[in-house]
Amino acid sequence: MLPHSGYHWRGGSDRFFEGWYYRLTLPRIGQSFAFMYAIDDPQGGTACSGGSLQVLGIDDLHLWRTIPNPRTFHASRDRLMLEHWGAAGQGYSASDRHNKGAISDPVTSMSCRWDYHIEPIYTWGNVRDNAGQAIPTMGYLSYLPVFEPGWQILMAHGLATGAIAWNDRVYEFDRAPAYCEKNWGRSFPQQWFWLQCNAFSEYPDLTITVAGGIREFLGAARSVAMVGIHYNGKLYSFMPENSDIYCRIAPWGDWQIEAHKQEYGSPQDVCIHGTTLHRGTLIMVPRATGLEYCCRDTTRGDLKLKLNADLQINTSSNLAALEVGGKLWDRVWQFRSDRI
């Protein structure tokens, strides 16, 4: 089983959320769709209890609905499989092989329906330890209650085939780049940034995810970051425990990350620069007091990547997802990742 692919809630009355993110990129038209699913306080009976469904669609336009009844949410504890449907047939069902749903906004008359099948290419690393177990994105400590919130890349790269109806237009696609991740926990990061891209015209097999933020580790706030790159069947990972990672993140529009490490005595270096002139779109995310607009996204960002390892890659894409979130800042946020 892929680490952390199953539903994490095991009962209890304390604050809890779990969220899933699916992204589909359509290079031919230079657009993306991102589907965001979440469940808050599934035990019911609190002000935060319920589910939510959001879509970031063409030109970063945003659709969202709540699905108030948490008891209609269902998810497997053993694998990636979840569904939540509400009134008038709005909701979703999703797994590692399929993503389907519907949403509409009665105020704007905007709507979206999607149904596509997925062929996974890379999960996280496609590597296993000596016991044959798949390695979690944030390492084996992620199984212990020392990180809050938890985070897992479920599919770093896949190929999707199906159709999306966005308002009155239908987009059909065959083997389009797809991505999936999740997070969960009982606390929430103070602030974070995130970049993702798996649509490089020169390297159709290349995928990158970069993330960083202030999160809890053993009850203390730590600034951490990571870089994960898959290419040609291999994972190039720069993690807090084995790499020097430097981040310089503007309030919006500019993301700069450098990472360095030694791998079997040989140096590995990566430089990532994300930029955008788009204003981005505010997205709702679970917080301690419920859903809040405290995250800004675009799926039309520019990303430059330079990797120097056992091979050299110097490439770019204008179909990157770029994000800042949490406690939004008004000046450059610069830090070196803590070692953990």
mmCIF file of C-alpha atoms in Angstrom:
data_model
loop_
_atom_site.group_PDB
_atom_site.id
_atom_site.type_symbol
_atom_site.label_atom_id
_atom_site.label_comp_id
_atom_site.label_asym_id
_atom_site.label_seq_id
_atom_site.Cartn_x
_atom_site.Cartn_y
_atom_site.Cartn_z
ATOM 1 C CA MET A 1 0.000 0.000 0.000
ATOM 2 C CA LEU A 2 1.230 3.501 -0.783
ATOM 3 C CA PRO A 3 2.121 5.263 2.491
ATOM 4 C CA HIS A 4 -0.671 7.422 3.911
ATOM 5 C CA SER A 5 -2.996 6.699 0.993
ATOM 6 C CA GLY A 6 -5.799 5.607 3.360
ATOM 7 C CA TYR A 7 -8.065 7.814 5.446
ATOM 8 C CA HIS A 8 -6.410 8.825 8.729
ATOM 9 C CA TRP A 9 -9.277 9.659 11.070
ATOM 10 C CA ARG A 10 -9.770 6.990 13.738
ATOM 11 C CA GLY A 11 -12.497 8.633 15.782
ATOM 12 C CA GLY A 12 -12.374 11.094 18.647
ATOM 13 C CA SER A 13 -13.828 14.495 19.366
ATOM 14 C CA ASP A 14 -10.784 16.721 18.866
ATOM 15 C CA ARG A 15 -10.226 19.000 15.862
ATOM 16 C CA PHE A 16 -9.278 17.095 12.680
ATOM 17 C CA PHE A 17 -9.159 17.666 8.924
ATOM 18 C CA GLU A 18 -8.070 15.711 5.878
ATOM 19 C CA GLY A 19 -7.727 17.131 2.377
ATOM 20 C CA TRP A 20 -6.957 15.815 -1.102
ATOM 21 C CA TYR A 21 -5.693 17.683 -4.174
ATOM 22 C CA TYR A 22 -5.961 16.411 -7.770
ATOM 23 C CA ARG A 23 -4.499 18.393 -10.645
ATOM 24 C CA LEU A 24 -4.955 17.885 -14.382
ATOM 25 C CA THR A 25 -2.939 19.874 -16.953
ATOM 26 C CA LEU A 26 -3.981 20.470 -20.564
ATOM 27 C CA PRO A 27 -0.796 21.604 -22.365
ATOM 28 C CA ARG A 28 -2.485 22.084 -25.746
ATOM 29 C CA ILE A 29 -4.595 24.959 -24.428
ATOM 30 C CA GLY A 30 -2.232 26.115 -21.679
ATOM 31 C CA GLN A 31 -4.730 25.534 -18.868
ATOM 32 C CA SER A 32 -5.198 23.352 -15.787
ATOM 33 C CA PHE A 33 -7.929 22.117 -13.493
ATOM 34 C CA ALA A 34 -7.344 21.562 -9.785
ATOM 35 C CA PHE A 35 -9.879 19.656 -7.669
ATOM 36 C CA MET A 36 -9.712 20.072 -3.886
ATOM 37 C CA TYR A 37 -11.652 17.870 -1.479
ATOM 38 C CA ALA A 38 -11.708 18.145 2.319
ATOM 39 C CA ILE A 39 -13.463 16.811 5.403
ATOM 40 C CA ASP A 40 -13.448 18.701 8.715
ATOM 41 C CA ASP A 41 -14.337 17.307 12.144
ATOM 42 C CA PRO A 42 -15.920 14.125 10.748
ATOM 43 C CA GLN A 43 -17.295 13.221 14.191
ATOM 44 C CA GLY A 44 -19.985 15.879 13.627
ATOM 45 C CA GLY A 45 -21.523 18.298 16.038
ATOM 46 C CA THR A 46 -18.979 21.135 15.807
ATOM 47 C CA ALA A 47 -19.031 24.447 13.972
ATOM 48 C CA CYS A 48 -16.364 23.081 11.593
ATOM 49 C CA SER A 49 -18.017 19.732 10.817
ATOM 50 C CA GLY A 50 -18.619 19.003 7.148
ATOM 51 C CA GLY A 51 -16.999 18.658 3.772
ATOM 52 C CA SER A 52 -15.969 21.012 1.007
ATOM 53 C CA LEU A 53 -15.366 20.808 -2.717
ATOM 54 C CA GLN A 54 -13.405 23.370 -4.739
ATOM 55 C CA VAL A 55 -12.373 23.609 -8.372
ATOM 56 C CA LEU A 56 -9.747 25.962 -9.777
ATOM 57 C CA GLY A 57 -10.505 25.981 -13.469
ATOM 58 C CA ILE A 58 -9.927 27.873 -16.712
ATOM 59 C CA ASP A 59 -7.972 31.125 -16.192
ATOM 60 C CA ASP A 60 -7.777 30.364 -12.447
ATOM 61 C CA LEU A 61 -11.528 30.854 -11.957
ATOM 62 C CA HIS A 62 -12.783 29.363 -8.711
ATOM 63 C CA LEU A 63 -15.858 27.313 -7.809
ATOM 64 C CA TRP A 64 -16.647 26.015 -4.320
ATOM 65 C CA ARG A 65 -19.431 24.355 -2.362
ATOM 66 C CA THR A 66 -19.787 22.914 1.104
ATOM 67 C CA ILE A 67 -21.262 19.472 1.738
ATOM 68 C CA PRO A 68 -22.519 19.982 5.287
ATOM 69 C CA ASN A 69 -23.297 16.425 6.392
ATOM 70 C CA PRO A 70 -20.049 14.640 7.392
ATOM 71 C CA ARG A 71 -21.910 11.335 7.682
ATOM 72 C CA THR A 72 -22.304 11.122 3.913
ATOM 73 C CA PHE A 73 -18.506 11.193 3.540
ATOM 74 C CA HIS A 74 -16.904 7.786 2.985
ATOM 75 C CA ALA A 75 -13.239 6.858 2.598
ATOM 76 C CA SER A 76 -11.137 3.717 2.722
ATOM 77 C CA ARG A 77 -8.614 3.327 5.540
ATOM 78 C CA ASP A 78 -6.507 1.009 3.403
ATOM 79 C CA ARG A 79 -6.176 2.797 0.071
ATOM 80 C CA LEU A 80 -6.937 5.988 -1.808
ATOM 81 C CA MET A 81 -10.692 5.898 -2.265
ATOM 82 C CA LEU A 82 -13.135 8.563 -1.081
ATOM 83 C CA GLU A 83 -16.495 10.077 -1.940
ATOM 84 C CA HIS A 84 -18.813 12.777 -0.689
ATOM 85 C CA TRP A 85 -22.076 13.742 -2.352
ATOM 86 C CA GLY A 86 -24.521 16.419 -1.332
ATOM 87 C CA ALA A 87 -27.711 18.031 -2.577
ATOM 88 C CA ALA A 88 -28.654 18.064 -6.265
ATOM 89 C CA GLY A 89 -25.971 15.526 -7.171
ATOM 90 C CA GLN A 90 -23.055 17.770 -6.314
ATOM 91 C CA GLY A 91 -19.964 16.101 -4.919
ATOM 92 C CA TYR A 92 -17.181 13.754 -5.935
ATOM 93 C CA SER A 93 -15.769 10.237 -5.916
ATOM 94 C CA ALA A 94 -12.027 9.766 -6.314
ATOM 95 C CA SER A 95 -9.307 7.145 -6.139
ATOM 96 C CA ASP A 96 -5.813 6.580 -7.516
ATOM 97 C CA ARG A 97 -7.372 5.480 -10.826
ATOM 98 C CA HIS A 98 -10.466 7.640 -11.224
ATOM 99 C CA ASN A 99 -11.728 11.146 -10.439
ATOM 100 C CA LYS A 100 -15.363 12.136 -10.965
ATOM 101 C CA GLY A 101 -17.576 14.931 -9.695
ATOM 102 C CA ALA A 102 -19.929 17.840 -10.262
ATOM 103 C CA ILE A 103 -20.301 21.367 -8.880
ATOM 104 C CA SER A 104 -22.361 24.438 -9.740
ATOM 105 C CA ASP A 105 -22.792 27.973 -8.424
ATOM 106 C CA PRO A 106 -26.402 29.214 -8.477
ATOM 107 C CA VAL A 107 -25.269 32.840 -8.128
ATOM 108 C CA THR A 108 -22.868 32.971 -11.092
ATOM 109 C CA SER A 109 -24.372 30.016 -13.033
ATOM 110 C CA MET A 110 -20.840 28.612 -13.400
ATOM 111 C CA SER A 111 -20.549 24.833 -13.349
ATOM 112 C CA CYS A 112 -18.091 22.007 -13.789
ATOM 113 C CA ARG A 113 -18.406 18.262 -14.343
ATOM 114 C CA TRP A 114 -15.439 15.952 -14.616
ATOM 115 C CA ASP A 115 -14.861 12.272 -15.211
ATOM 116 C CA TYR A 116 -11.436 10.893 -16.017
ATOM 117 C CA HIS A 117 -9.377 7.760 -15.504
ATOM 118 C CA ILE A 118 -5.770 7.844 -14.361
ATOM 119 C CA GLU A 119 -2.729 5.755 -15.202
ATOM 120 C CA PRO A 120 -0.216 6.348 -12.366
ATOM 121 C CA ILE A 121 3.415 6.688 -13.490
ATOM 122 C CA TYR A 122 5.243 7.862 -10.352
ATOM 123 C CA THR A 123 3.843 7.740 -6.838
ATOM 124 C CA TRP A 124 6.429 9.065 -4.392
ATOM 125 C CA GLY A 125 9.785 7.804 -5.503
ATOM 126 C CA ASN A 126 8.609 4.394 -6.699
ATOM 127 C CA VAL A 127 11.344 3.302 -4.286
ATOM 128 C CA ARG A 128 11.222 0.920 -1.350
ATOM 129 C CA ASP A 129 13.334 0.285 1.697
ATOM 130 C CA ASN A 130 15.216 -2.946 2.468
ATOM 131 C CA ALA A 131 12.023 -4.538 3.777
ATOM 132 C CA GLY A 132 10.212 -3.785 0.538
ATOM 133 C CA GLN A 133 8.076 -1.013 2.029
ATOM 134 C CA ALA A 134 7.355 2.169 0.112
ATOM 135 C CA ILE A 135 8.955 5.255 1.651
ATOM 136 C CA PRO A 136 6.673 8.145 2.761
ATOM 137 C CA THR A 137 7.281 11.616 1.351
ATOM 138 C CA MET A 138 8.360 13.007 4.728
ATOM 139 C CA GLY A 139 10.102 9.831 5.914
ATOM 140 C CA TYR A 140 9.247 7.273 8.572
ATOM 141 C CA LEU A 141 8.750 9.910 11.273
ATOM 142 C CA SER A 142 5.541 10.815 9.422
ATOM 143 C CA TYR A 143 3.974 7.676 10.949
ATOM 144 C CA LEU A 144 4.480 9.136 14.425
ATOM 145 C CA PRO A 145 2.572 12.083 15.963
ATOM 146 C CA VAL A 146 5.572 14.398 15.585
ATOM 147 C CA PHE A 147 4.628 16.255 12.385
ATOM 148 C CA GLU A 148 1.503 18.414 12.171
ATOM 149 C CA PRO A 149 -0.012 18.498 9.688
ATOM 150 C CA GLY A 150 0.961 15.396 7.736
ATOM 151 C CA TRP A 151 1.571 15.584 3.983
ATOM 152 C CA GLN A 152 1.998 12.945 1.288
ATOM 153 C CA ILE A 153 2.504 13.066 -2.474
ATOM 154 C CA LEU A 154 0.226 10.292 -3.702
ATOM 155 C CA MET A 155 0.967 10.536 -7.423
ATOM 156 C CA ALA A 156 3.856 12.710 -8.582
ATOM 157 C CA HIS A 157 2.982 12.002 -12.197
ATOM 158 C CA GLY A 158 0.272 10.171 -14.057
ATOM 159 C CA LEU A 159 -1.639 10.220 -17.346
ATOM 160 C CA ALA A 160 -5.349 11.019 -17.403
ATOM 161 C CA THR A 161 -7.964 10.285 -20.060
ATOM 162 C CA GLY A 162 -11.526 11.597 -19.998
ATOM 163 C CA ALA A 163 -13.497 14.828 -20.202
ATOM 164 C CA ILE A 164 -14.281 17.981 -18.227
ATOM 165 C CA ALA A 165 -17.358 20.112 -18.891
ATOM 166 C CA TRP A 166 -16.550 23.670 -17.820
ATOM 167 C CA ASN A 167 -19.712 25.768 -18.129
ATOM 168 C CA ASP A 168 -20.880 25.221 -21.718
ATOM 169 C CA ARG A 169 -17.608 23.864 -23.102
ATOM 170 C CA VAL A 170 -16.327 20.285 -22.975
ATOM 171 C CA TYR A 171 -12.600 19.547 -22.858
ATOM 172 C CA GLU A 172 -11.701 16.014 -23.888
ATOM 173 C CA PHE A 173 -8.175 14.757 -23.272
ATOM 174 C CA ASP A 174 -6.071 11.645 -23.696
ATOM 175 C CA ARG A 175 -3.034 10.908 -21.482
ATOM 176 C CA ALA A 176 -2.855 14.411 -20.027
ATOM 177 C CA PRO A 177 -0.457 15.071 -17.110
ATOM 178 C CA ALA A 178 -2.058 14.374 -13.709
ATOM 179 C CA TYR A 179 -0.974 14.831 -10.094
ATOM 180 C CA CYS A 180 -2.363 14.039 -6.620
ATOM 181 C CA GLU A 181 -1.418 14.769 -2.982
ATOM 182 C CA LYS A 182 -3.036 14.984 0.452
ATOM 183 C CA ASN A 183 -2.630 16.441 3.944
ATOM 184 C CA TRP A 184 -4.227 15.771 7.316
ATOM 185 C CA GLY A 185 -3.916 16.523 10.989
ATOM 186 C CA ARG A 186 -5.092 18.259 14.121
ATOM 187 C CA SER A 187 -3.108 21.470 13.695
ATOM 188 C CA PHE A 188 -2.408 23.779 10.786
ATOM 189 C CA PRO A 189 0.796 25.302 9.368
ATOM 190 C CA GLN A 190 1.402 28.957 10.189
ATOM 191 C CA GLN A 191 2.490 29.736 6.636
ATOM 192 C CA TRP A 192 3.679 27.821 3.599
ATOM 193 C CA PHE A 193 4.584 27.866 -0.081
ATOM 194 C CA TRP A 194 4.235 25.190 -2.754
ATOM 195 C CA LEU A 195 5.187 24.642 -6.411
ATOM 196 C CA GLN A 196 4.280 21.756 -8.710
ATOM 197 C CA CYS A 197 4.730 21.014 -12.397
ATOM 198 C CA ASN A 198 4.641 17.895 -14.582
ATOM 199 C CA ALA A 199 4.144 19.544 -17.968
ATOM 200 C CA PHE A 200 7.592 20.180 -19.481
ATOM 201 C CA SER A 201 7.507 20.079 -23.273
ATOM 202 C CA GLU A 202 11.142 18.943 -23.562
ATOM 203 C CA TYR A 203 10.829 16.325 -20.815
ATOM 204 C CA PRO A 204 7.352 14.738 -20.751
ATOM 205 C CA ASP A 205 8.558 12.298 -18.070
ATOM 206 C CA LEU A 206 9.760 15.064 -15.704
ATOM 207 C CA THR A 207 7.812 16.098 -12.602
ATOM 208 C CA ILE A 208 8.718 18.357 -9.676
ATOM 209 C CA THR A 209 7.096 19.237 -6.361
ATOM 210 C CA VAL A 210 8.543 21.815 -3.959
ATOM 211 C CA ALA A 211 7.068 22.733 -0.588
ATOM 212 C CA GLY A 212 8.073 24.610 2.517
ATOM 213 C CA GLY A 213 6.519 26.127 5.580
ATOM 214 C CA ILE A 214 6.379 26.619 9.303
ATOM 215 C CA ARG A 215 4.921 23.492 10.880
ATOM 216 C CA GLU A 216 4.941 21.739 14.233
ATOM 217 C CA PHE A 217 7.637 19.178 15.002
ATOM 218 C CA LEU A 218 7.417 17.654 18.492
ATOM 219 C CA GLY A 219 5.293 20.609 19.529
ATOM 220 C CA ALA A 220 7.757 23.278 18.347
ATOM 221 C CA ALA A 221 7.479 25.458 15.238
ATOM 222 C CA ARG A 222 10.104 24.574 12.626
ATOM 223 C CA SER A 223 10.811 26.066 9.190
ATOM 224 C CA VAL A 224 11.267 23.199 6.737
ATOM 225 C CA ALA A 225 11.350 22.714 2.962
ATOM 226 C CA MET A 226 11.793 19.913 0.426
ATOM 227 C CA VAL A 227 12.287 19.317 -3.298
ATOM 228 C CA GLY A 228 11.227 16.148 -5.102
ATOM 229 C CA ILE A 229 12.022 15.487 -8.772
ATOM 230 C CA HIS A 230 11.150 12.362 -10.736
ATOM 231 C CA TYR A 231 12.693 11.688 -14.122
ATOM 232 C CA ASN A 232 13.456 8.608 -16.186
ATOM 233 C CA GLY A 233 12.443 6.232 -13.414
ATOM 234 C CA LYS A 234 14.556 7.894 -10.728
ATOM 235 C CA LEU A 235 13.832 10.140 -7.748
ATOM 236 C CA TYR A 236 16.039 13.122 -6.938
ATOM 237 C CA SER A 237 14.973 14.214 -3.462
ATOM 238 C CA PHE A 238 16.296 17.012 -1.295
ATOM 239 C CA MET A 239 14.872 16.599 2.178
ATOM 240 C CA PRO A 240 15.335 18.477 5.470
ATOM 241 C CA GLU A 241 17.333 15.628 7.010
ATOM 242 C CA ASN A 242 19.953 15.334 4.248
ATOM 243 C CA SER A 243 20.119 18.629 2.330
ATOM 244 C CA ASP A 244 20.877 22.309 2.678
ATOM 245 C CA ILE A 245 17.771 24.053 1.359
ATOM 246 C CA TYR A 246 17.487 27.821 0.961
ATOM 247 C CA CYS A 247 14.198 29.584 0.236
ATOM 248 C CA ARG A 248 13.371 33.164 -0.723
ATOM 249 C CA ILE A 249 9.642 33.640 -1.177
ATOM 250 C CA ALA A 250 7.947 36.931 -2.042
ATOM 251 C CA PRO A 251 4.451 37.719 -0.743
ATOM 252 C CA TRP A 252 3.345 36.849 -4.284
ATOM 253 C CA GLY A 253 4.909 36.440 -7.704
ATOM 254 C CA ASP A 254 8.419 35.121 -6.973
ATOM 255 C CA TRP A 255 9.614 31.787 -5.505
ATOM 256 C CA GLN A 256 13.340 30.975 -5.340
ATOM 257 C CA ILE A 257 14.650 27.703 -3.917
ATOM 258 C CA GLU A 258 18.131 26.194 -3.953
ATOM 259 C CA ALA A 259 19.113 22.835 -2.500
ATOM 260 C CA HIS A 260 22.424 20.984 -2.155
ATOM 261 C CA LYS A 261 23.469 17.576 -0.853
ATOM 262 C CA GLN A 262 25.991 14.782 -1.231
ATOM 263 C CA GLU A 263 24.738 11.518 -2.714
ATOM 264 C CA TYR A 264 27.208 8.649 -2.402
ATOM 265 C CA GLY A 265 30.052 11.144 -2.315
ATOM 266 C CA SER A 266 28.859 13.093 -5.351
ATOM 267 C CA PRO A 267 27.267 16.547 -5.129
ATOM 268 C CA GLN A 268 23.683 17.138 -6.227
ATOM 269 C CA ASP A 269 22.340 20.647 -6.724
ATOM 270 C CA VAL A 270 19.018 22.066 -7.819
ATOM 271 C CA CYS A 271 17.795 25.610 -8.466
ATOM 272 C CA ILE A 272 14.097 26.403 -8.908
ATOM 273 C CA HIS A 273 12.638 29.780 -9.804
ATOM 274 C CA GLY A 274 8.898 30.288 -10.040
ATOM 275 C CA THR A 275 7.331 33.534 -11.219
ATOM 276 C CA THR A 276 3.950 34.825 -12.285
ATOM 277 C CA LEU A 277 2.375 38.054 -13.477
ATOM 278 C CA HIS A 278 -1.111 36.678 -12.793
ATOM 279 C CA ARG A 279 -2.842 37.932 -9.662
ATOM 280 C CA GLY A 280 -3.698 34.428 -8.541
ATOM 281 C CA THR A 281 -6.922 33.294 -6.904
ATOM 282 C CA LEU A 282 -7.806 33.042 -3.226
ATOM 283 C CA ILE A 283 -8.603 29.475 -2.188
ATOM 284 C CA MET A 284 -10.323 28.247 0.970
ATOM 285 C CA VAL A 285 -8.317 25.912 3.211
ATOM 286 C CA PRO A 286 -9.083 24.246 6.567
ATOM 287 C CA ARG A 287 -7.912 26.267 9.561
ATOM 288 C CA ALA A 288 -8.362 25.953 13.306
ATOM 289 C CA THR A 289 -11.661 27.854 13.094
ATOM 290 C CA GLY A 290 -12.879 26.264 9.846
ATOM 291 C CA LEU A 291 -12.539 27.092 6.147
ATOM 292 C CA GLU A 292 -10.801 30.402 5.432
ATOM 293 C CA TYR A 293 -9.588 32.282 2.361
ATOM 294 C CA CYS A 294 -5.912 32.305 3.292
ATOM 295 C CA CYS A 295 -4.229 30.690 0.299
ATOM 296 C CA ARG A 296 -3.401 32.210 -3.110
ATOM 297 C CA ASP A 297 -2.890 29.994 -6.178
ATOM 298 C CA THR A 298 -2.268 30.056 -9.873
ATOM 299 C CA THR A 299 -1.897 27.108 -12.230
ATOM 300 C CA ARG A 300 -0.438 29.318 -14.974
ATOM 301 C CA GLY A 301 2.918 30.122 -13.413
ATOM 302 C CA ASP A 302 6.357 30.079 -15.006
ATOM 303 C CA LEU A 303 8.957 27.719 -13.561
ATOM 304 C CA LYS A 304 12.653 27.337 -14.355
ATOM 305 C CA LEU A 305 14.492 24.225 -13.199
ATOM 306 C CA LYS A 306 18.210 23.483 -13.141
ATOM 307 C CA LEU A 307 19.296 20.085 -11.835
ATOM 308 C CA ASN A 308 22.921 19.016 -11.565
ATOM 309 C CA ALA A 309 23.270 15.392 -10.489
ATOM 310 C CA ASP A 310 24.168 12.243 -12.454
ATOM 311 C CA LEU A 311 22.541 14.123 -15.320
ATOM 312 C CA GLN A 312 21.941 17.791 -16.042
ATOM 313 C CA ILE A 313 18.532 19.284 -16.742
ATOM 314 C CA ASN A 314 17.930 22.922 -17.605
ATOM 315 C CA THR A 315 14.326 23.494 -18.619
ATOM 316 C CA SER A 316 11.216 25.561 -18.024
ATOM 317 C CA SER A 317 7.424 25.466 -18.200
ATOM 318 C CA ASN A 318 4.620 28.023 -18.184
ATOM 319 C CA LEU A 319 2.165 25.530 -16.674
ATOM 320 C CA ALA A 320 3.366 25.442 -13.076
ATOM 321 C CA ALA A 321 1.122 25.579 -10.034
ATOM 322 C CA LEU A 322 2.389 28.220 -7.585
ATOM 323 C CA GLU A 323 1.022 28.892 -4.104
ATOM 324 C CA VAL A 324 1.482 30.844 -0.887
ATOM 325 C CA GLY A 325 -0.693 30.322 2.145
ATOM 326 C CA GLY A 326 -1.384 30.663 5.816
ATOM 327 C CA LYS A 327 -0.329 33.833 7.553
ATOM 328 C CA LEU A 328 0.085 35.955 4.438
ATOM 329 C CA TRP A 329 3.219 38.089 4.646
ATOM 330 C CA ASP A 330 4.011 41.572 3.309
ATOM 331 C CA ARG A 331 7.777 41.228 2.808
ATOM 332 C CA VAL A 332 10.190 38.612 1.473
ATOM 333 C CA TRP A 333 10.200 35.415 3.543
ATOM 334 C CA GLN A 334 13.730 34.051 3.555
ATOM 335 C CA PHE A 335 14.964 31.009 5.475
ATOM 336 C CA ARG A 336 17.233 27.975 5.487
ATOM 337 C CA SER A 337 15.378 24.729 6.152
ATOM 338 C CA ASP A 338 15.864 23.304 9.645
ATOM 339 C CA ARG A 339 17.467 19.884 9.854
ATOM 340 C CA ILE A 340 15.135 17.295 11.398
#
